[in-house]
PDB file of C-alpha atoms in Angstrom:
ATOM      1  CA  UNK V   1     166.244  50.518  37.233  1.00  0.00           C
ATOM      2  CA  UNK V   2     165.647  47.385  39.199  1.00  0.00           C
ATOM      3  CA  UNK V   3     162.461  45.382  39.405  1.00  0.00           C
ATOM      4  CA  UNK V   4     159.909  44.555  36.745  1.00  0.00           C
ATOM      5  CA  UNK V   5     157.734  47.669  36.819  1.00  0.00           C
ATOM      6  CA  UNK V   6     157.970  51.419  37.353  1.00  0.00           C
ATOM      7  CA  UNK V   7     155.462  54.194  36.845  1.00  0.00           C
ATOM      8  CA  UNK V   8     156.508  56.527  34.020  1.00  0.00           C
ATOM      9  CA  UNK V   9     155.661  60.184  34.610  1.00  0.00           C
ATOM     10  CA  UNK V  10     155.659  62.516  31.609  1.00  0.00           C
ATOM     11  CA  UNK V  11     157.236  65.935  32.169  1.00  0.00           C
ATOM     12  CA  UNK V  12     157.688  68.962  29.966  1.00  0.00           C
ATOM     13  CA  UNK V  13     161.455  69.159  30.404  1.00  0.00           C
ATOM     14  CA  UNK V  14     161.521  69.087  34.231  1.00  0.00           C
ATOM     15  CA  UNK V  15     161.979  65.384  35.043  1.00  0.00           C
ATOM     16  CA  UNK V  16     165.359  65.830  36.734  1.00  0.00           C
ATOM     17  CA  UNK V  17     164.225  68.891  38.720  1.00  0.00           C
ATOM     18  CA  UNK V  18     161.086  67.067  39.887  1.00  0.00           C
ATOM     19  CA  UNK V  19     162.986  63.890  40.817  1.00  0.00           C
ATOM     20  CA  UNK V  20     165.489  65.933  42.824  1.00  0.00           C
ATOM     21  CA  UNK V  21     162.650  67.698  44.678  1.00  0.00           C
ATOM     22  CA  UNK V  22     160.881  64.419  45.481  1.00  0.00           C
ATOM     23  CA  UNK V  23     164.126  62.824  46.699  1.00  0.00           C
ATOM     24  CA  UNK V  24     164.723  65.755  49.050  1.00  0.00           C
ATOM     25  CA  UNK V  25     161.121  65.795  50.280  1.00  0.00           C
ATOM     26  CA  UNK V  26     159.970  62.211  50.825  1.00  0.00           C
ATOM     27  CA  UNK V  27     161.556  59.510  52.992  1.00  0.00           C
ATOM     28  CA  UNK V  28     163.132  56.457  51.332  1.00  0.00           C
ATOM     29  CA  UNK V  29     163.600  58.455  48.120  1.00  0.00           C
ATOM     30  CA  UNK V  30     166.528  59.106  45.794  1.00  0.00           C
ATOM     31  CA  UNK V  31     167.484  60.001  42.251  1.00  0.00           C
ATOM     32  CA  UNK V  32     169.014  57.111  40.337  1.00  0.00           C
ATOM     33  CA  UNK V  33     170.279  57.288  36.789  1.00  0.00           C
ATOM     34  CA  UNK V  34     169.918  60.309  34.526  1.00  0.00           C
ATOM     35  CA  UNK V  35     169.971  59.549  30.795  1.00  0.00           C
ATOM     36  CA  UNK V  36     170.705  62.043  28.064  1.00  0.00           C
ATOM     37  CA  UNK V  37     169.268  61.554  24.612  1.00  0.00           C
ATOM     38  CA  UNK V  38     171.733  60.188  22.066  1.00  0.00           C
ATOM     39  CA  UNK V  39     169.802  61.891  19.250  1.00  0.00           C
ATOM     40  CA  UNK V  40     167.331  64.705  18.623  1.00  0.00           C
ATOM     41  CA  UNK V  41     163.720  63.842  19.449  1.00  0.00           C
ATOM     42  CA  UNK V  42     160.391  65.651  18.913  1.00  0.00           C
ATOM     43  CA  UNK V  43     160.650  67.869  22.013  1.00  0.00           C
ATOM     44  CA  UNK V  44     164.387  67.945  22.628  1.00  0.00           C
ATOM     45  CA  UNK V  45     167.874  67.687  21.291  1.00  0.00           C
ATOM     46  CA  UNK V  46     170.726  65.256  21.568  1.00  0.00           C
ATOM     47  CA  UNK V  47     172.452  65.625  24.904  1.00  0.00           C
ATOM     48  CA  UNK V  48     169.404  66.836  26.833  1.00  0.00           C
ATOM     49  CA  UNK V  49     168.038  64.822  29.751  1.00  0.00           C
ATOM     50  CA  UNK V  50     165.375  62.486  28.377  1.00  0.00           C
ATOM     51  CA  UNK V  51     164.755  60.140  31.328  1.00  0.00           C
ATOM     52  CA  UNK V  52     165.460  60.083  35.045  1.00  0.00           C
ATOM     53  CA  UNK V  53     165.091  56.964  37.187  1.00  0.00           C
ATOM     54  CA  UNK V  54     164.072  57.834  40.744  1.00  0.00           C
ATOM     55  CA  UNK V  55     162.455  56.346  43.825  1.00  0.00           C
ATOM     56  CA  UNK V  56     159.825  57.992  46.029  1.00  0.00           C
ATOM     57  CA  UNK V  57     158.889  56.320  49.319  1.00  0.00           C
ATOM     58  CA  UNK V  58     160.432  53.108  48.009  1.00  0.00           C
ATOM     59  CA  UNK V  59     158.421  53.123  44.738  1.00  0.00           C
ATOM     60  CA  UNK V  60     160.264  53.181  41.407  1.00  0.00           C
ATOM     61  CA  UNK V  61     159.501  55.871  38.843  1.00  0.00           C
ATOM     62  CA  UNK V  62     160.850  56.961  35.510  1.00  0.00           C
ATOM     63  CA  UNK V  63     160.561  60.636  34.620  1.00  0.00           C
ATOM     64  CA  UNK V  64     160.314  61.201  30.865  1.00  0.00           C
ATOM     65  CA  UNK V  65     160.910  64.632  29.337  1.00  0.00           C
ATOM     66  CA  UNK V  66     158.345  64.179  26.601  1.00  0.00           C
ATOM     67  CA  UNK V  67     157.223  67.752  26.034  1.00  0.00           C
ATOM     68  CA  UNK V  68     153.955  69.637  26.625  1.00  0.00           C
ATOM     69  CA  UNK V  69     151.489  67.284  24.874  1.00  0.00           C
ATOM     70  CA  UNK V  70     150.295  65.357  27.932  1.00  0.00           C
ATOM     71  CA  UNK V  71     149.802  67.464  31.074  1.00  0.00           C
ATOM     72  CA  UNK V  72     149.131  65.782  34.406  1.00  0.00           C
ATOM     73  CA  UNK V  73     145.592  65.483  35.733  1.00  0.00           C
ATOM     74  CA  UNK V  74     143.882  64.326  38.903  1.00  0.00           C
ATOM     75  CA  UNK V  75     143.099  61.032  37.154  1.00  0.00           C
ATOM     76  CA  UNK V  76     146.417  59.804  38.581  1.00  0.00           C
ATOM     77  CA  UNK V  77     147.665  60.778  42.016  1.00  0.00           C
ATOM     78  CA  UNK V  78     150.104  59.451  44.567  1.00  0.00           C
ATOM     79  CA  UNK V  79     148.843  58.771  48.071  1.00  0.00           C
ATOM     80  CA  UNK V  80     151.468  59.145  50.791  1.00  0.00           C
ATOM     81  CA  UNK V  81     150.545  57.823  54.230  1.00  0.00           C
ATOM     82  CA  UNK V  82     151.795  59.863  57.175  1.00  0.00           C
ATOM     83  CA  UNK V  83     152.260  58.825  60.790  1.00  0.00           C
ATOM     84  CA  UNK V  84     151.385  62.062  62.571  1.00  0.00           C
ATOM     85  CA  UNK V  85     150.420  65.713  62.134  1.00  0.00           C
ATOM     86  CA  UNK V  86     154.040  66.896  61.970  1.00  0.00           C
ATOM     87  CA  UNK V  87     154.786  64.623  58.997  1.00  0.00           C
ATOM     88  CA  UNK V  88     151.473  65.552  57.361  1.00  0.00           C
ATOM     89  CA  UNK V  89     152.245  69.257  57.740  1.00  0.00           C
ATOM     90  CA  UNK V  90     155.844  68.892  56.512  1.00  0.00           C
ATOM     91  CA  UNK V  91     154.938  67.015  53.318  1.00  0.00           C
ATOM     92  CA  UNK V  92     151.889  69.167  52.581  1.00  0.00           C
ATOM     93  CA  UNK V  93     153.849  72.388  52.948  1.00  0.00           C
ATOM     94  CA  UNK V  94     156.838  71.054  51.011  1.00  0.00           C
ATOM     95  CA  UNK V  95     154.541  70.564  48.018  1.00  0.00           C
ATOM     96  CA  UNK V  96     152.196  73.535  48.377  1.00  0.00           C
ATOM     97  CA  UNK V  97     154.765  76.117  49.495  1.00  0.00           C
ATOM     98  CA  UNK V  98     157.161  75.292  46.637  1.00  0.00           C
ATOM     99  CA  UNK V  99     154.944  76.378  43.760  1.00  0.00           C
ATOM    100  CA  UNK V 100     152.179  73.836  44.306  1.00  0.00           C
ATOM    101  CA  UNK V 101     148.521  74.320  45.131  1.00  0.00           C
ATOM    102  CA  UNK V 102     146.001  73.103  47.687  1.00  0.00           C
ATOM    103  CA  UNK V 103     142.901  71.115  46.938  1.00  0.00           C
ATOM    104  CA  UNK V 104     140.331  69.386  49.127  1.00  0.00           C
ATOM    105  CA  UNK V 105     140.454  66.285  51.339  1.00  0.00           C
ATOM    106  CA  UNK V 106     144.248  66.050  51.633  1.00  0.00           C
ATOM    107  CA  UNK V 107     144.919  66.509  47.911  1.00  0.00           C
ATOM    108  CA  UNK V 108     147.470  68.958  46.566  1.00  0.00           C
ATOM    109  CA  UNK V 109     149.434  69.489  43.361  1.00  0.00           C
ATOM    110  CA  UNK V 110     153.138  70.051  43.021  1.00  0.00           C
ATOM    111  CA  UNK V 111     154.550  72.804  40.800  1.00  0.00           C
ATOM    112  CA  UNK V 112     154.659  70.391  37.837  1.00  0.00           C
ATOM    113  CA  UNK V 113     150.925  69.621  38.144  1.00  0.00           C
ATOM    114  CA  UNK V 114     151.279  66.141  39.660  1.00  0.00           C
ATOM    115  CA  UNK V 115     148.581  65.336  42.226  1.00  0.00           C
ATOM    116  CA  UNK V 116     149.425  64.040  45.701  1.00  0.00           C
ATOM    117  CA  UNK V 117     147.240  62.867  48.559  1.00  0.00           C
ATOM    118  CA  UNK V 118     148.905  63.492  51.907  1.00  0.00           C
ATOM    119  CA  UNK V 119     146.946  61.023  53.999  1.00  0.00           C
ATOM    120  CA  UNK V 120     147.437  60.492  57.716  1.00  0.00           C
ATOM    121  CA  UNK V 121     147.046  56.850  58.748  1.00  0.00           C
ATOM    122  CA  UNK V 122     144.659  58.178  61.405  1.00  0.00           C
ATOM    123  CA  UNK V 123     142.262  59.231  58.627  1.00  0.00           C
ATOM    124  CA  UNK V 124     142.245  55.745  57.141  1.00  0.00           C
ATOM    125  CA  UNK V 125     141.649  54.283  60.616  1.00  0.00           C
ATOM    126  CA  UNK V 126     138.752  56.686  61.191  1.00  0.00           C
ATOM    127  CA  UNK V 127     137.084  55.839  57.885  1.00  0.00           C
ATOM    128  CA  UNK V 128     137.425  52.109  58.605  1.00  0.00           C
ATOM    129  CA  UNK V 129     135.926  52.441  62.084  1.00  0.00           C
ATOM    130  CA  UNK V 130     133.605  49.485  62.753  1.00  0.00           C
ATOM    131  CA  UNK V 131     130.986  51.933  64.081  1.00  0.00           C
ATOM    132  CA  UNK V 132     129.305  53.250  60.894  1.00  0.00           C
ATOM    133  CA  UNK V 133     128.236  56.497  62.582  1.00  0.00           C
ATOM    134  CA  UNK V 134     131.799  57.190  63.765  1.00  0.00           C
ATOM    135  CA  UNK V 135     133.215  56.405  60.315  1.00  0.00           C
ATOM    136  CA  UNK V 136     130.629  58.742  58.740  1.00  0.00           C
ATOM    137  CA  UNK V 137     131.556  61.565  61.143  1.00  0.00           C
ATOM    138  CA  UNK V 138     135.243  61.078  60.322  1.00  0.00           C
ATOM    139  CA  UNK V 139     134.579  61.205  56.597  1.00  0.00           C
ATOM    140  CA  UNK V 140     132.272  64.201  56.879  1.00  0.00           C
ATOM    141  CA  UNK V 141     134.966  66.063  58.845  1.00  0.00           C
ATOM    142  CA  UNK V 142     137.566  65.195  56.185  1.00  0.00           C
ATOM    143  CA  UNK V 143     135.295  66.526  53.434  1.00  0.00           C
ATOM    144  CA  UNK V 144     135.542  70.043  54.962  1.00  0.00           C
ATOM    145  CA  UNK V 145     139.353  70.080  55.027  1.00  0.00           C
ATOM    146  CA  UNK V 146     142.165  70.886  52.673  1.00  0.00           C
ATOM    147  CA  UNK V 147     145.197  69.639  54.640  1.00  0.00           C
ATOM    148  CA  UNK V 148     144.022  66.898  56.995  1.00  0.00           C
ATOM    149  CA  UNK V 149     143.800  67.854  60.668  1.00  0.00           C
ATOM    150  CA  UNK V 150     144.221  64.614  62.641  1.00  0.00           C
ATOM    151  CA  UNK V 151     142.926  66.037  65.939  1.00  0.00           C
ATOM    152  CA  UNK V 152     139.737  67.267  64.224  1.00  0.00           C
ATOM    153  CA  UNK V 153     139.221  63.874  62.552  1.00  0.00           C
ATOM    154  CA  UNK V 154     139.682  62.041  65.847  1.00  0.00           C
ATOM    155  CA  UNK V 155     137.315  64.456  67.630  1.00  0.00           C
ATOM    156  CA  UNK V 156     134.669  63.922  64.942  1.00  0.00           C
ATOM    157  CA  UNK V 157     134.966  60.140  65.271  1.00  0.00           C
ATOM    158  CA  UNK V 158     134.478  60.417  69.045  1.00  0.00           C
ATOM    159  CA  UNK V 159     131.357  62.506  68.406  1.00  0.00           C
TER     160      UNK V 159
END
């Protein structure tokens, strides 16, 4: 790993599988080093993958195969900004259609339970609109959606 900090994500034995999926799904992403445990540990044996260094959208992560004790929750999520509806749709469906699940307001979970926010830049622009009424309409439209529909957000902002 390079740099001074990386987010460590706890997995129940699927760190390498998850890292490979993320690297194939998100731009500027790749799997780095895969480390096998030199000794038995509480939820694994010597020789099994214990950590995987990977990058998603240029951000460093370390996947740790730590066992089932700490499942993921919505308390931590990863927000990915998209440029257009095609990119929004591609990332959303890559996560949801591969064993994940939909939630509200652009949130979804991957098959390992990790939460993602697939967020079009147009949504952030709408919510930061200097006209408070337009920003409110944009946010209210977003609150009715699962996957974000950019055209509907922009129409709501226009009134």
